[in-house]
PDB file of C-alpha atoms in Angstrom:
ATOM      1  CA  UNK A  28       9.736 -15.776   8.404  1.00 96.00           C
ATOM      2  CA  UNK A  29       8.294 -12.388   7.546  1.00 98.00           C
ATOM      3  CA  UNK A  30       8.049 -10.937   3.390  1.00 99.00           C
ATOM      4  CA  UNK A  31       7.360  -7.726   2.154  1.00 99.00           C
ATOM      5  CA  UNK A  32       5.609  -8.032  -1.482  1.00 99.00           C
ATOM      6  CA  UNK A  33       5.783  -5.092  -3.788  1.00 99.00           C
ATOM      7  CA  UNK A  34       2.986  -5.089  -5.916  1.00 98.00           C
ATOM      8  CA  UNK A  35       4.567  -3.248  -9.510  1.00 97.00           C
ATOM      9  CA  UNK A  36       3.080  -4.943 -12.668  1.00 94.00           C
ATOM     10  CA  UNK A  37       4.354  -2.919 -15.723  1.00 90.00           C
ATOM     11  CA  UNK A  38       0.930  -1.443 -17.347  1.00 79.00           C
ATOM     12  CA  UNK A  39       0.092   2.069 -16.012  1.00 81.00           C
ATOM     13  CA  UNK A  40      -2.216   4.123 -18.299  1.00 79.00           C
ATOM     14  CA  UNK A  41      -2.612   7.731 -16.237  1.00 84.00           C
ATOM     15  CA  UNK A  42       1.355   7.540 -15.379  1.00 92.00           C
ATOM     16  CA  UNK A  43       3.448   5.546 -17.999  1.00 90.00           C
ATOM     17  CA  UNK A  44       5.864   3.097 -16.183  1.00 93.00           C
ATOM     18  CA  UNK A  45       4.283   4.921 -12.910  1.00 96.00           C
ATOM     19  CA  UNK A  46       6.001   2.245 -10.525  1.00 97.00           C
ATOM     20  CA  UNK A  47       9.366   3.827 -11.737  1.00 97.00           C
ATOM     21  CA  UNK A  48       8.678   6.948 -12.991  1.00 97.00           C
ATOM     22  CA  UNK A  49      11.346   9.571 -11.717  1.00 97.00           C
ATOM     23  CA  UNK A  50      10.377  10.800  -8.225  1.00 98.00           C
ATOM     24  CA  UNK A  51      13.159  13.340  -7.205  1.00 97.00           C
ATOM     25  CA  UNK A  52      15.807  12.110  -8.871  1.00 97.00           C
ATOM     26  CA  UNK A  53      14.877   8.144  -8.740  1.00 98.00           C
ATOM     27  CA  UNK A  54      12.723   5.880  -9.451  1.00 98.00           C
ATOM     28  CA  UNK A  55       9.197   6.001  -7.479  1.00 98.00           C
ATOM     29  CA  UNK A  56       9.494   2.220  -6.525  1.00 98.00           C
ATOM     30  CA  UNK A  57      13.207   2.828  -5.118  1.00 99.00           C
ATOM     31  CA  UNK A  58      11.871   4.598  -1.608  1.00 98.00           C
ATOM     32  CA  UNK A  59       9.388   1.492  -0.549  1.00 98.00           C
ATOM     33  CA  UNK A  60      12.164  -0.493  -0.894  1.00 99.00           C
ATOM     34  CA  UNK A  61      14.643   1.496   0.993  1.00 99.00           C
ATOM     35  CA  UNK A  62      12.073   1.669   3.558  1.00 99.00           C
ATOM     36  CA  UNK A  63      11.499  -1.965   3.559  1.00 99.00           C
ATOM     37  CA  UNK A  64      15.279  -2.602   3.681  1.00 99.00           C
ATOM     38  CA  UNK A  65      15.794  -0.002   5.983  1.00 99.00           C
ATOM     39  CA  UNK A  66      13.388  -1.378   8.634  1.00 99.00           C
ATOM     40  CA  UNK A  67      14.841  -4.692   9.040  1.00 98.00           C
ATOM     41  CA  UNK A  68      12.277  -6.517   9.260  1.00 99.00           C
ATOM     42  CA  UNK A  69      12.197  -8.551   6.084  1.00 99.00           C
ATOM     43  CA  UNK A  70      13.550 -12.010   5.628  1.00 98.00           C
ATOM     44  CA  UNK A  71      12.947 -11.749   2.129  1.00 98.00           C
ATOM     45  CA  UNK A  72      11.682  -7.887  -0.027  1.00 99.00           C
ATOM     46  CA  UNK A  73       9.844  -9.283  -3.477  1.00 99.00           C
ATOM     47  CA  UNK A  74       9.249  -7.159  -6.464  1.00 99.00           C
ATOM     48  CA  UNK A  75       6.052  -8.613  -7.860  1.00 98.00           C
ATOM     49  CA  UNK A  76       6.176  -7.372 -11.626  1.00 98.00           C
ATOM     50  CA  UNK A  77       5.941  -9.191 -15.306  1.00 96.00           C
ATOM     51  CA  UNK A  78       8.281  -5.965 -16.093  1.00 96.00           C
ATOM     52  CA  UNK A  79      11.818  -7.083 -17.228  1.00 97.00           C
ATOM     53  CA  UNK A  80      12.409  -3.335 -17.204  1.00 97.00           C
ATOM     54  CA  UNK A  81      10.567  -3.242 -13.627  1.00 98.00           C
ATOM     55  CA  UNK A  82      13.049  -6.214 -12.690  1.00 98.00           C
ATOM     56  CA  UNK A  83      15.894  -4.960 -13.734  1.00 98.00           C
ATOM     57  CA  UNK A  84      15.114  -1.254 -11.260  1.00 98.00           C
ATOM     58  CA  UNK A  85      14.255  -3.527  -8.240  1.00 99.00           C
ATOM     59  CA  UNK A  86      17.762  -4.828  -9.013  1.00 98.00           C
ATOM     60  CA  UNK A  87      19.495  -1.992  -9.209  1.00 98.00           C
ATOM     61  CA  UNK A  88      17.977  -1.110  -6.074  1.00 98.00           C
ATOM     62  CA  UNK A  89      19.368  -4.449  -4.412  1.00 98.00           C
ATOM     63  CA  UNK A  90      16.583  -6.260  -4.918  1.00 98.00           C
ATOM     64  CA  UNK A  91      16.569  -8.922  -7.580  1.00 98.00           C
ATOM     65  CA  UNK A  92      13.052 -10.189  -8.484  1.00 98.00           C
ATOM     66  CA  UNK A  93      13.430 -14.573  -7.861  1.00 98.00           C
ATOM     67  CA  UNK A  94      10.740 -14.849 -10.411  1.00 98.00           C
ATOM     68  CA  UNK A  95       8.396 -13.156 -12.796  1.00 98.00           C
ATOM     69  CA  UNK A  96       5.201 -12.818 -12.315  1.00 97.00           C
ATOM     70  CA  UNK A  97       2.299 -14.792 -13.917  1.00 96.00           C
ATOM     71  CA  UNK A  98       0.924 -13.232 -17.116  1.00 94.00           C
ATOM     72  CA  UNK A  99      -2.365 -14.263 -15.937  1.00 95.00           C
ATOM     73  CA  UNK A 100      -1.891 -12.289 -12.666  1.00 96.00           C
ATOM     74  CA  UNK A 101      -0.752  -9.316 -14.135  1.00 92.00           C
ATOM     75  CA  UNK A 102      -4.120  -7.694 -16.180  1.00 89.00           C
ATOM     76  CA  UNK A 103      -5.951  -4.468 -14.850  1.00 84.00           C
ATOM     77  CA  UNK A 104      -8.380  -6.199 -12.633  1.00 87.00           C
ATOM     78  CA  UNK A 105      -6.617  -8.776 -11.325  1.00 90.00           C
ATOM     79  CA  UNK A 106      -6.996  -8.572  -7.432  1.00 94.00           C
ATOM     80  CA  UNK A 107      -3.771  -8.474  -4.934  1.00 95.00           C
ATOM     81  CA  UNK A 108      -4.506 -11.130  -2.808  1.00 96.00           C
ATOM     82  CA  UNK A 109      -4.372 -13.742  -5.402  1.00 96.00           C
ATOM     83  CA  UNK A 110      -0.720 -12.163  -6.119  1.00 97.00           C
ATOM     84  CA  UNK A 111      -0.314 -12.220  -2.831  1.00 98.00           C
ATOM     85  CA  UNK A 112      -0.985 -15.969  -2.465  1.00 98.00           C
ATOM     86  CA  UNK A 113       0.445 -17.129  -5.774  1.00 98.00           C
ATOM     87  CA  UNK A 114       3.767 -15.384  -4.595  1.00 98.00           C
ATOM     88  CA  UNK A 115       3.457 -17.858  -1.578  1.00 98.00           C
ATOM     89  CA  UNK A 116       3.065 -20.186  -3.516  1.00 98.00           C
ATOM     90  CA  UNK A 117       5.677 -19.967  -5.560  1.00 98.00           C
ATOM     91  CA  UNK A 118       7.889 -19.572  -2.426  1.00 98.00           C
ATOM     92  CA  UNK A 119       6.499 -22.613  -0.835  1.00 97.00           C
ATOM     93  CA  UNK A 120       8.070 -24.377  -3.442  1.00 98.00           C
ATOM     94  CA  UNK A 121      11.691 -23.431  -3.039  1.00 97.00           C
ATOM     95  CA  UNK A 122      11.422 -24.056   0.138  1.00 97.00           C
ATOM     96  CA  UNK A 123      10.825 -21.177   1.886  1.00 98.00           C
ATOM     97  CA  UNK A 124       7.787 -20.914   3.632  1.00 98.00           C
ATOM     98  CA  UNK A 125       6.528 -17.032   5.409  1.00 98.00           C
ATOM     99  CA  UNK A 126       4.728 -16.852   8.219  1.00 97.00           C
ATOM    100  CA  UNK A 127       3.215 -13.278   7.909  1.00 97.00           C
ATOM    101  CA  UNK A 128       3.641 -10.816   4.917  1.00 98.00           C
ATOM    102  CA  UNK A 129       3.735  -6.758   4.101  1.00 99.00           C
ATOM    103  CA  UNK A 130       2.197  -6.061   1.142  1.00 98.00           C
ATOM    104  CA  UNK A 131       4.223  -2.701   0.592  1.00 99.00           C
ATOM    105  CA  UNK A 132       2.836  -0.320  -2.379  1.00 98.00           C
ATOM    106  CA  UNK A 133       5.329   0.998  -4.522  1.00 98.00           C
ATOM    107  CA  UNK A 134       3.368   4.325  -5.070  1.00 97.00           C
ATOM    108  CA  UNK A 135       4.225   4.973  -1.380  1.00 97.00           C
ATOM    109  CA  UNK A 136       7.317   7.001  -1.171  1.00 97.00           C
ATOM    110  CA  UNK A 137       6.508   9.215   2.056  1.00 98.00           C
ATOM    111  CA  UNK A 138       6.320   5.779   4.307  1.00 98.00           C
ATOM    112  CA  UNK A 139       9.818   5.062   5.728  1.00 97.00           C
ATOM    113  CA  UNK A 140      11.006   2.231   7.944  1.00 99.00           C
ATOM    114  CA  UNK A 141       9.958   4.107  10.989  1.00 98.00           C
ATOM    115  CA  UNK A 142       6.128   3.507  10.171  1.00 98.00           C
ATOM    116  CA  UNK A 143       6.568  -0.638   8.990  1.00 99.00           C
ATOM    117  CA  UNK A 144       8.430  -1.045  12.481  1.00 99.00           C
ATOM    118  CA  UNK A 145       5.545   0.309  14.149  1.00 99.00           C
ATOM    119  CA  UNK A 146       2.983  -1.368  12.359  1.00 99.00           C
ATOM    120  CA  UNK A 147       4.912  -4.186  12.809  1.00 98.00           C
ATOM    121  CA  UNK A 148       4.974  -3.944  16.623  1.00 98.00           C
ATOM    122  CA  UNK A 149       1.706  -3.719  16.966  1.00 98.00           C
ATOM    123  CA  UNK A 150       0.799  -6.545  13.926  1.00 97.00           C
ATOM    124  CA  UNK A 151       3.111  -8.453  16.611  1.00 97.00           C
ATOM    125  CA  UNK A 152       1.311  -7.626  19.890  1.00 96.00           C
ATOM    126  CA  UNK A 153      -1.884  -9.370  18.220  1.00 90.00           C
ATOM    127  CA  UNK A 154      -0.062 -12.537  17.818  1.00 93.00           C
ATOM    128  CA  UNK A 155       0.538 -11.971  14.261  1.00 92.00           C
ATOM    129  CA  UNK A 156      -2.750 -13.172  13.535  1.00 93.00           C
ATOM    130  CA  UNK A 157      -4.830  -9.804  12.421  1.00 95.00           C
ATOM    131  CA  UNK A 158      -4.574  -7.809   9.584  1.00 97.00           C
ATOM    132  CA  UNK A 159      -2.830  -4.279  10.635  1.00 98.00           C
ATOM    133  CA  UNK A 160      -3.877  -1.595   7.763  1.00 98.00           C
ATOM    134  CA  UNK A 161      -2.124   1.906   7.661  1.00 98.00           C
ATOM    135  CA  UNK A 162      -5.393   4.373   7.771  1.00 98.00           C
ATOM    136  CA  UNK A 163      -5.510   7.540   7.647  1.00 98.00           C
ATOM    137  CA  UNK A 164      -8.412   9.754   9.092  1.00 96.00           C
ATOM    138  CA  UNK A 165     -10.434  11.392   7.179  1.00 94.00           C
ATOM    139  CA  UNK A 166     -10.649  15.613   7.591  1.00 92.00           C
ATOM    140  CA  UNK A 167     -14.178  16.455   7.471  1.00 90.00           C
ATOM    141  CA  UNK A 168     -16.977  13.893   8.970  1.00 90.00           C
ATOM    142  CA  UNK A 169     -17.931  11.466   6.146  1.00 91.00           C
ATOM    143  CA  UNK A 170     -21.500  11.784   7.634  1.00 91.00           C
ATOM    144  CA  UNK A 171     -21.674  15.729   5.576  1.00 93.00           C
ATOM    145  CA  UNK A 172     -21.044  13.700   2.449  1.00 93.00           C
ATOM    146  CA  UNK A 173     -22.995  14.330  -0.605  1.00 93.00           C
ATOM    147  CA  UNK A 174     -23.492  12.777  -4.335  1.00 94.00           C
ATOM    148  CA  UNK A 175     -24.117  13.791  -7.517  1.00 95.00           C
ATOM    149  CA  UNK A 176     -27.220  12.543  -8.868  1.00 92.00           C
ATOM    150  CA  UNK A 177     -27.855  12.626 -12.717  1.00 92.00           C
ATOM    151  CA  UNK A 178     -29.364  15.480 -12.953  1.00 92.00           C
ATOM    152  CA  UNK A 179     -25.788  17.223 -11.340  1.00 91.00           C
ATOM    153  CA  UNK A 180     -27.883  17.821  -8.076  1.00 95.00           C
ATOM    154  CA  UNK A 181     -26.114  17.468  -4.455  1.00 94.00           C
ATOM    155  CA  UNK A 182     -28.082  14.724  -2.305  1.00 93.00           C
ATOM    156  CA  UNK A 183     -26.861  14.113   1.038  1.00 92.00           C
ATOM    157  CA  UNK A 184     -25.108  10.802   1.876  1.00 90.00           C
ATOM    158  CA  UNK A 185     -26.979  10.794   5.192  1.00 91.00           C
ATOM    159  CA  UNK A 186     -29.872  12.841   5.149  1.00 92.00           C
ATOM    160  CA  UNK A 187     -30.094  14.904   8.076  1.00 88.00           C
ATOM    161  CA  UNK A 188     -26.372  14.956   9.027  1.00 88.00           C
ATOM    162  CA  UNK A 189     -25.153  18.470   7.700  1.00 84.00           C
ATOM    163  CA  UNK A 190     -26.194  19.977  10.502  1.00 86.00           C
ATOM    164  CA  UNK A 191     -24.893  18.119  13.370  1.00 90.00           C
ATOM    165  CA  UNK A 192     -21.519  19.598  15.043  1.00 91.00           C
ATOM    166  CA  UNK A 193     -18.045  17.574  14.005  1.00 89.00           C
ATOM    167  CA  UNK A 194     -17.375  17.231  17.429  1.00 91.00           C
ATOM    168  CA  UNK A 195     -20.463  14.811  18.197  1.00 89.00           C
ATOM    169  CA  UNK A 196     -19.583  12.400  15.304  1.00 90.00           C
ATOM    170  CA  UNK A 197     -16.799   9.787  15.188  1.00 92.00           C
ATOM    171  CA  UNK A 198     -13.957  10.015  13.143  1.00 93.00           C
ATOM    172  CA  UNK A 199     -13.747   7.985  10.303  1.00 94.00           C
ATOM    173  CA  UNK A 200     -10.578   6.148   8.114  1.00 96.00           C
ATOM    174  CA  UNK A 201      -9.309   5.259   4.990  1.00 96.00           C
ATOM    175  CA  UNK A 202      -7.332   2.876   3.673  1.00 96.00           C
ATOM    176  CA  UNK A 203      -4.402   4.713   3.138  1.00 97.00           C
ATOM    177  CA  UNK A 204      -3.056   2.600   0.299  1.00 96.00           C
ATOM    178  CA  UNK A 205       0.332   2.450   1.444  1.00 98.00           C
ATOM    179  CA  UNK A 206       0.843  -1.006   3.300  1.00 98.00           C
ATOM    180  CA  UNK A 207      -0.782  -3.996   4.919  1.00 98.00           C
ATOM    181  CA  UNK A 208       0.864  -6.202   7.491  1.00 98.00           C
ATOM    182  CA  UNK A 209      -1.252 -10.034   6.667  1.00 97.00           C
ATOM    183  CA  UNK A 210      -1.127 -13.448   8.332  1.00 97.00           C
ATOM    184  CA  UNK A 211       0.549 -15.762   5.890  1.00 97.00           C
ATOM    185  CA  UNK A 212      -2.368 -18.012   6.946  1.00 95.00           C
ATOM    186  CA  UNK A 213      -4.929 -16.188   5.725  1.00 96.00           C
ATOM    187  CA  UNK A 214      -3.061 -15.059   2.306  1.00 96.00           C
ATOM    188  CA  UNK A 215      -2.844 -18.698   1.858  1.00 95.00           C
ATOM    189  CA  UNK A 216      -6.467 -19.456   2.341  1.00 93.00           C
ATOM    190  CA  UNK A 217      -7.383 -16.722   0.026  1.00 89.00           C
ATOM    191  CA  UNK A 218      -9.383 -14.441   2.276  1.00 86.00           C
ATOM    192  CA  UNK A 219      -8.817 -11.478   4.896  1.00 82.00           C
ATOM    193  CA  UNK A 220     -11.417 -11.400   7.362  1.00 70.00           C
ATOM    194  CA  UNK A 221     -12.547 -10.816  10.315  1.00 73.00           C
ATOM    195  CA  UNK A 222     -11.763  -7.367  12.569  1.00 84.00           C
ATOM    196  CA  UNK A 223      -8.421  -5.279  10.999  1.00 94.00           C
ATOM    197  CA  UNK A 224      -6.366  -3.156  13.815  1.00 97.00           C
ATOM    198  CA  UNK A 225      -5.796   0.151  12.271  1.00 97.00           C
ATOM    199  CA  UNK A 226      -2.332   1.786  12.262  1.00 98.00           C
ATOM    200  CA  UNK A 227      -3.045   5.461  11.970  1.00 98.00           C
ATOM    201  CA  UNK A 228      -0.381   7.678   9.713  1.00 98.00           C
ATOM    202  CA  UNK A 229      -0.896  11.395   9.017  1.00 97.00           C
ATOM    203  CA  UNK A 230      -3.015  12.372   5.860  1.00 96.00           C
ATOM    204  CA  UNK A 231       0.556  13.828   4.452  1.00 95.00           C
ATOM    205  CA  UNK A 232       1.735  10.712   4.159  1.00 97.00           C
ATOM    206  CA  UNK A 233      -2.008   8.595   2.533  1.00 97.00           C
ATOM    207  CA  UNK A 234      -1.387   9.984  -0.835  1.00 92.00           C
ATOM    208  CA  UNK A 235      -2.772   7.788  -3.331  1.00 84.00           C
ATOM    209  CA  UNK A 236      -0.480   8.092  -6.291  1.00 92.00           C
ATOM    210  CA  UNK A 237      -2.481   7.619  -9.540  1.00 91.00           C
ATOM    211  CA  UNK A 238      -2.316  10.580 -12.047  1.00 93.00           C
ATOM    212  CA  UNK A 239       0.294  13.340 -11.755  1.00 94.00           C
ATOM    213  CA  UNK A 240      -1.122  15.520  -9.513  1.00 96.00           C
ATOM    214  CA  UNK A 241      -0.990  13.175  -7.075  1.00 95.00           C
ATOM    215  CA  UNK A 242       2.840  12.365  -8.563  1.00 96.00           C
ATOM    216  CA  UNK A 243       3.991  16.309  -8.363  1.00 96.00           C
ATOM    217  CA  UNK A 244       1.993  16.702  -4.735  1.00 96.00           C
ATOM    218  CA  UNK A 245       3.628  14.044  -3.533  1.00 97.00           C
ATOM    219  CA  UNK A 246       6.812  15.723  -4.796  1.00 98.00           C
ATOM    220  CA  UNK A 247       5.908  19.077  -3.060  1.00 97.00           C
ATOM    221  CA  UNK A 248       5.257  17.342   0.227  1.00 96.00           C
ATOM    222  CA  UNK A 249       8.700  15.384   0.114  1.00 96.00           C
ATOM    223  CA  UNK A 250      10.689  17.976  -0.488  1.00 96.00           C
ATOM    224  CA  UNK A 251       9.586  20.032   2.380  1.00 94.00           C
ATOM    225  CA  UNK A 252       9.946  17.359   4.779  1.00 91.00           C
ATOM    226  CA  UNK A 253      13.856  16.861   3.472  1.00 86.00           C
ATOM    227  CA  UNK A 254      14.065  20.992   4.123  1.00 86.00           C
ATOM    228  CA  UNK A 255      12.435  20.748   7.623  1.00 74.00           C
TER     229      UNK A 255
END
């Protein structure tokens, strides 16, 4: 059996209620889970929050929450994967036990079903046993990187680099923060190791909601995708 976990605790400081904060007309969290529903690939779609107000969008959306969230679980540095697992858990004993899981962001409203089926196919051509990670690549080399230092001075990432042509270095990725398809194996044991298969979608689409610029560029992009 295959979940999708939605990650949406209620406390957001930059974006107030960001998980459902209007995103063209509803609520930010509403379009994971339409994509999520929409791919069919979900034997179960979980809204992790300790939000009753959270709870009560994801089931207006079709998508009652079967339980609330731990308290403990639910801070500003609590990690995923022990949400991940505890949601396991907490499945295991009803009875229902998953064999691989999405953990779907609900900041991710330009990922449709499209992208989870094909990140599922290929999470499913490696025997469902390595993580698949949507990436995005990166649109300069990371090698002409620089820092600040104290002193507000530019110092090179990798001395030495700035000069070598973009063509002659290999492209590098980022999580895109959208969605991770996860062995229920390794959720379970706590730990995601060992070599991740990228699933490459366009930089349009890795947008990192946190503050709102990245809520009303988001917003721009969306709307010209409906218009094209």
């Amino acid at each position: 059996m295959r979940i999708a976990i939605v990650p949406a605790r209620g406390g957001s400081k930059r974006i107030p209620n960001k998980n459902i904060v209007d995103f063209l007309g509803a609520p930010l969290m509403s379009y994971s889970l339409k994509a999520a529903e929409a791919s069919g690939l979900f034997d179960v779609i979980h809204v992790s929050t300790d939000s009753r107000r959270i709870a009560e969008v994801a089931a207006e959306c079709g998508h009652p929450v079967d339980f609330m969230r731990a308290p403990e679980l639910a801070d500003d540095h609590t990690p995923l994967l022990p949400v991940l697992r505890w949601t396991l858990e907490q499945y295991d004993l009803r009875g229902r036990r998953f064999d691989s899981v999405c953990l779907l962001m609900p900041t991710a409203p330009l990922i449709d079903a499209s992208d989870l089926c094909d990140a599922a196919e290929l999470f499913a051509k490696k025997g469902s046993k390595q993580t698949v990670i949507a990436v995005s690549r990166f649109s300069v080399p990371v090698q002409w990187a620089y820092y600040l230092d104290a002193e507000g001075q530019l110092e090179p990432a990798q001395p030495g680099m700035a000069d070598v042509r973009s063509q002659d270095l290999p492209p590098a990725y980022f999580d895109s923060g959208t969605f991770v398809f996860v062995p229920g194996s390794d959720v379970r044991g706590g730990r995601i190791d060992g070599k991740m298969i990228a699933y490459e979608i366009p930089r349009y689409k890795a947008i990192d909601i946190d503050d709102m610029d990245d809520l009303r560029f988001a917003e721009i992009i969306a709307r010209g995708l409906s218009q094209s």
